[in-house]
CSV table of C-alpha atoms in Angstrom, one decimal:
chain,number,residue,atom,x,y,z
A,1,MET,CA,116.3,145.3,53.2
A,2,THR,CA,113.6,146.7,55.4
A,3,ALA,CA,110.1,145.1,54.8
A,4,GLN,CA,107.5,147.4,53.4
A,5,ALA,CA,104.8,148.8,55.8
A,6,PRO,CA,101.3,147.4,55.2
A,7,ALA,CA,100.1,150.7,53.6
A,8,HIS,CA,102.9,150.6,51.1
A,9,ARG,CA,102.0,147.0,50.2
A,10,LEU,CA,98.5,148.0,49.4
A,11,ARG,CA,99.8,150.6,46.9
A,12,GLU,CA,101.0,147.7,44.8
A,13,VAL,CA,97.5,146.7,43.8
A,14,ARG,CA,94.7,148.2,41.7
A,15,ALA,CA,91.6,146.9,43.5
A,16,VAL,CA,90.7,145.5,46.9
A,17,VAL,CA,88.3,142.6,47.8
A,18,PHE,CA,87.1,142.4,51.4
A,19,ASP,CA,85.6,139.7,53.4
A,20,THR,CA,82.8,141.0,55.7
A,21,ASP,CA,82.2,139.3,59.0
A,22,GLY,CA,85.1,140.1,61.4
A,23,VAL,CA,86.9,142.3,58.8
A,24,LEU,CA,84.4,145.0,58.1
A,25,THR,CA,81.6,144.4,60.7
A,26,ASP,CA,81.5,143.2,64.2
A,27,SER,CA,79.2,140.3,63.2
A,28,ALA,CA,81.5,137.4,63.7
A,29,ARG,CA,80.6,137.3,67.4
A,30,ALA,CA,77.0,137.0,66.5
A,31,HIS,CA,77.7,134.2,64.1
A,32,ALA,CA,79.8,132.4,66.8
A,33,THR,CA,77.1,132.8,69.4
A,34,ALA,CA,74.4,131.4,67.1
A,35,TRP,CA,76.6,128.5,66.1
A,36,LYS,CA,77.3,127.7,69.8
A,37,ALA,CA,73.6,127.6,70.7
A,38,ALA,CA,72.8,125.3,67.7
A,39,PHE,CA,75.7,123.0,68.2
A,40,ASP,CA,75.3,122.7,72.0
A,41,ALA,CA,71.7,121.9,71.6
A,42,ARG,CA,72.6,119.1,69.2
A,43,LEU,CA,75.3,117.7,71.5
A,44,ALA,CA,72.9,117.7,74.4
A,45,ALA,CA,70.1,116.0,72.5
A,46,HIS,CA,72.5,113.4,70.8
A,47,PRO,CA,75.6,113.1,73.0
A,48,PRO,CA,78.5,111.4,71.3
A,49,GLU,CA,79.5,108.0,72.6
A,50,ASP,CA,83.0,109.3,73.5
A,51,PRO,CA,82.7,111.5,76.7
A,52,ALA,CA,85.6,113.6,75.5
A,53,GLN,CA,83.6,114.6,72.4
A,54,ARG,CA,80.6,115.9,74.5
A,55,ARG,CA,82.3,119.1,75.5
A,56,PRO,CA,80.4,122.3,74.4
A,57,PHE,CA,81.3,124.1,71.2
A,58,ASP,CA,84.1,126.7,71.9
A,59,ALA,CA,83.0,130.0,70.4
A,60,THR,CA,86.6,130.9,69.8
A,61,GLU,CA,88.7,127.9,69.0
A,62,ASP,CA,86.1,125.7,67.4
A,63,TYR,CA,84.6,128.6,65.5
A,64,LEU,CA,88.0,129.5,64.0
A,65,ARG,CA,88.9,125.9,63.2
A,66,TYR,CA,85.6,124.6,61.8
A,67,VAL,CA,83.1,127.2,60.7
A,68,ASP,CA,84.8,130.6,60.2
A,69,GLY,CA,84.7,131.6,56.6
A,70,ARG,CA,82.8,128.6,55.4
A,71,SER,CA,79.3,128.2,54.2
A,72,ARG,CA,76.7,127.2,56.8
A,73,LEU,CA,76.4,123.6,55.5
A,74,ASP,CA,80.2,123.1,55.2
A,75,GLY,CA,80.8,124.6,58.7
A,76,ALA,CA,78.1,122.5,60.3
A,77,ALA,CA,79.4,119.3,58.6
A,78,ALA,CA,83.0,120.0,59.6
A,79,PHE,CA,82.2,120.5,63.3
A,80,LEU,CA,79.8,117.7,63.6
A,81,ALA,CA,82.3,115.3,62.0
A,82,SER,CA,84.8,116.4,64.6
A,83,ARG,CA,82.5,115.1,67.4
A,84,GLY,CA,81.6,111.7,66.1
A,85,PRO,CA,80.7,109.8,62.9
A,86,ARG,CA,80.1,111.7,59.7
A,87,PRO,CA,76.7,113.3,60.1
A,88,SER,CA,73.9,112.7,57.7
A,89,PRO,CA,72.8,115.4,55.3
A,90,ALA,CA,69.6,115.8,57.2
A,91,THR,CA,71.4,116.4,60.5
A,92,VAL,CA,73.7,118.9,58.9
A,93,GLU,CA,70.8,120.8,57.3
A,94,ALA,CA,68.9,120.8,60.6
A,95,VAL,CA,71.8,122.3,62.6
A,96,ALA,CA,72.6,124.8,59.9
A,97,ALA,CA,68.9,125.8,59.8
A,98,GLU,CA,68.8,126.4,63.5
A,99,LYS,CA,71.9,128.5,63.4
A,100,GLU,CA,70.3,130.5,60.6
A,101,ARG,CA,67.2,131.1,62.6
A,102,LEU,CA,69.2,132.2,65.7
A,103,PHE,CA,71.5,134.5,63.7
A,104,THR,CA,68.6,136.1,61.8
A,105,GLU,CA,66.8,136.8,65.0
A,106,ARG,CA,69.8,138.4,66.6
A,107,LEU,CA,70.6,140.5,63.4
A,108,ARG,CA,67.1,141.9,63.2
A,109,GLU,CA,66.8,142.6,66.8
A,110,ARG,CA,70.2,144.3,67.4
A,111,GLY,CA,71.8,145.0,64.0
A,112,VAL,CA,75.6,145.1,63.6
A,113,ASP,CA,78.2,147.8,63.8
A,114,ALA,CA,81.0,148.5,61.4
A,115,PHE,CA,84.6,148.6,62.7
A,116,PRO,CA,85.7,152.3,62.7
A,117,ASP,CA,89.0,151.4,61.0
A,118,ALA,CA,87.1,149.6,58.2
A,119,VAL,CA,85.0,152.8,57.6
A,120,ARG,CA,88.2,154.9,57.4
A,121,LEU,CA,89.9,152.6,55.0
A,122,LEU,CA,86.9,152.2,52.7
A,123,ARG,CA,86.4,155.9,52.5
A,124,ALA,CA,90.0,156.5,51.7
A,125,LEU,CA,89.9,153.9,48.9
A,126,ARG,CA,86.7,155.5,47.5
A,127,ARG,CA,88.3,158.9,47.5
A,128,ALA,CA,91.2,157.5,45.6
A,129,GLY,CA,88.9,155.9,43.0
A,130,THR,CA,90.1,152.4,43.9
A,131,PRO,CA,87.5,149.7,43.0
A,132,VAL,CA,86.4,147.7,46.1
A,133,ALA,CA,84.2,144.6,46.4
A,134,ALA,CA,82.8,142.7,49.3
A,135,ALA,CA,82.7,138.9,49.2
A,136,SER,CA,81.1,136.6,51.8
A,137,ALA,CA,79.8,133.1,52.0
A,138,SER,CA,77.0,134.4,54.2
A,139,ARG,CA,73.5,134.9,52.7
A,140,HIS,CA,73.1,137.8,55.1
A,141,ALA,CA,76.1,139.8,53.8
A,142,ARG,CA,73.9,142.4,52.1
A,143,GLU,CA,71.7,142.8,55.1
A,144,VAL,CA,74.8,143.0,57.4
A,145,LEU,CA,76.5,145.7,55.3
A,146,SER,CA,73.3,147.7,55.0
A,147,SER,CA,72.8,147.5,58.8
A,148,ALA,CA,76.3,148.7,59.3
A,149,ARG,CA,75.8,151.5,56.7
A,150,LEU,CA,78.6,150.2,54.5
A,151,LEU,CA,76.8,148.9,51.5
A,152,ASP,CA,77.0,152.1,49.4
A,153,LEU,CA,80.9,152.1,49.7
A,154,PHE,CA,81.2,149.0,47.5
A,155,ASP,CA,81.3,148.7,43.7
A,156,ALA,CA,80.4,145.0,43.8
A,157,LEU,CA,79.1,142.4,46.3
A,158,VAL,CA,79.2,138.6,46.0
A,159,ASP,CA,77.3,137.1,48.9
A,160,GLY,CA,76.0,133.6,49.8
A,161,VAL,CA,72.9,134.2,47.7
A,162,GLU,CA,75.0,134.9,44.6
A,163,ALA,CA,77.4,132.0,45.4
A,164,ALA,CA,74.5,129.6,45.5
A,165,ARG,CA,73.0,131.0,42.3
A,166,LEU,CA,76.3,130.6,40.5
A,167,ARG,CA,77.1,127.3,42.3
A,168,LEU,CA,80.4,128.6,43.5
A,169,PRO,CA,82.3,126.2,45.8
A,170,GLY,CA,83.0,127.4,49.3
A,171,LYS,CA,86.3,128.4,50.9
A,172,PRO,CA,89.1,127.4,50.8
A,173,GLU,CA,88.3,127.3,47.1
A,174,PRO,CA,88.8,130.7,45.6
A,175,ALA,CA,85.7,130.9,43.4
A,176,LEU,CA,83.9,133.5,45.6
A,177,PHE,CA,86.8,135.9,45.5
A,178,LEU,CA,87.6,135.3,41.9
A,179,GLU,CA,84.0,136.3,41.0
A,180,ALA,CA,84.4,139.5,43.0
A,181,ALA,CA,87.6,140.4,41.2
A,182,ARG,CA,85.9,139.6,37.9
A,183,ARG,CA,83.1,142.1,38.7
A,184,LEU,CA,85.7,144.7,39.4
A,185,ALA,CA,87.3,144.0,36.0
A,186,VAL,CA,90.7,143.7,37.7
A,187,PRO,CA,92.8,140.4,37.4
A,188,PRO,CA,93.3,138.7,40.8
A,189,ALA,CA,97.1,139.2,40.5
A,190,HIS,CA,96.4,143.0,40.7
A,191,CYS,CA,94.0,142.7,43.6
A,192,ALA,CA,94.4,142.6,47.3
A,193,LEU,CA,92.2,140.3,49.4
A,194,VAL,CA,91.5,141.2,53.1
A,195,GLU,CA,90.4,138.3,55.2
A,196,ASP,CA,90.3,137.1,58.8
A,197,ALA,CA,89.6,133.4,58.3
A,198,ARG,CA,92.2,130.9,57.6
A,199,ALA,CA,90.0,129.2,55.0
A,200,GLY,CA,89.6,132.6,53.3
A,201,VAL,CA,93.3,133.4,53.4
A,202,GLU,CA,94.0,130.1,51.8
A,203,ALA,CA,91.4,130.8,49.1
A,204,GLY,CA,93.2,134.0,48.3
A,205,ARG,CA,96.5,132.2,48.0
A,206,ARG,CA,95.0,129.6,45.7
A,207,GLY,CA,93.3,132.2,43.6
A,208,GLY,CA,96.5,134.0,42.9
A,209,PHE,CA,95.7,137.3,44.5
A,210,GLY,CA,98.6,139.8,44.3
A,211,LEU,CA,98.4,140.5,48.1
A,212,VAL,CA,96.6,138.6,50.8
A,213,VAL,CA,96.1,140.5,54.0
A,214,GLY,CA,95.3,138.5,57.1
A,215,VAL,CA,93.3,140.4,59.8
A,216,ASP,CA,93.9,139.3,63.3
A,217,ARG,CA,91.6,141.4,65.4
A,218,ALA,CA,91.7,139.3,68.5
A,219,PRO,CA,95.3,138.1,68.5
A,220,GLY,CA,95.9,135.0,70.6
A,221,PRO,CA,98.7,132.5,70.8
A,222,GLY,CA,99.8,131.7,67.2
A,223,THR,CA,96.8,133.2,65.4
A,224,GLY,CA,98.9,135.5,63.3
A,225,ASP,CA,101.3,132.7,62.4
A,226,ALA,CA,98.3,130.5,61.4
A,227,LEU,CA,97.2,133.2,59.0
A,228,ARG,CA,100.7,133.5,57.5
A,229,ARG,CA,100.9,129.7,57.1
A,230,ALA,CA,97.5,129.8,55.3
A,231,GLY,CA,99.0,132.3,52.8
A,232,ALA,CA,98.8,135.8,54.2
A,233,GLY,CA,101.5,138.0,52.8
A,234,ILE,CA,101.0,140.4,55.7
A,235,VAL,CA,99.0,140.3,59.0
A,236,VAL,CA,97.5,143.4,60.6
A,237,HIS,CA,95.6,143.8,63.8
A,238,ASP,CA,93.7,147.0,62.6
A,239,LEU,CA,92.8,148.1,59.1
A,240,ALA,CA,94.2,151.5,60.0
A,241,GLU,CA,97.6,149.9,59.4
A,242,LEU,CA,96.6,149.9,55.7
A,243,LEU,CA,95.9,153.6,55.6
A,244,PRO,CA,98.6,155.7,53.8
A,245,ALA,CA,100.4,158.5,55.5
A,246,PRO,CA,98.7,161.9,55.1
A,247,CYS,CA,101.1,162.9,52.3
A,248,GLU,CA,100.6,159.7,50.4
A,249,GLY,CA,97.9,158.4,48.2
A,250,VAL,CA,96.3,154.9,47.9
A,251,PRO,CA,96.2,152.7,44.9
A,252,SER,CA,94.2,154.0,41.9
């Protein structure tokens, strides 16, 4: 039996929850750049005893492995622990705060752009009356979506500010996405989750989402397979793959 195309799989659900950075907006690179500057400064000031652990933060591999999709504190703790003894809470907070300062500065100076394919898909879903939510561990999600002129396309937003207020655990726990589905009044089993981070894809699987879409915008060796192993039902390189044919509709 021939596998269904991505657009047909999306027709099986009643609502869609989107991650933001790297899925809807070209802000993941800004996050990775800010993390690299903060981590490299820490490594230079406090070099690990093992010379092999002194190498600079890799804005692709280390970003995907340790910080992508996680809260700032969780991401900082995970990377620092990979380069030496478990860091103290004060060290984690200091590095996370420096990353926050650097990212905020870049965001307010340059803003961010929406991916054109994301705009097309969101508008198609809105025309069809399909409820859509954005969910992100970032405290800047609202500002990022506003800068990219996407904020008005969503029925609900659960960002890092709301996650902290509600004391929601970070990815790969599914609480952030479950809250987004709750606000859309659609059970997770009838929702699709669209994510680019392995931790976020795993969260969707744990949360029982009816369809988990992995987004692999910068495909490298094994990146799509890693998303599938984490729990993605399908992997796309462009959100336009989720658009219906002109004669078809989208979920309603």
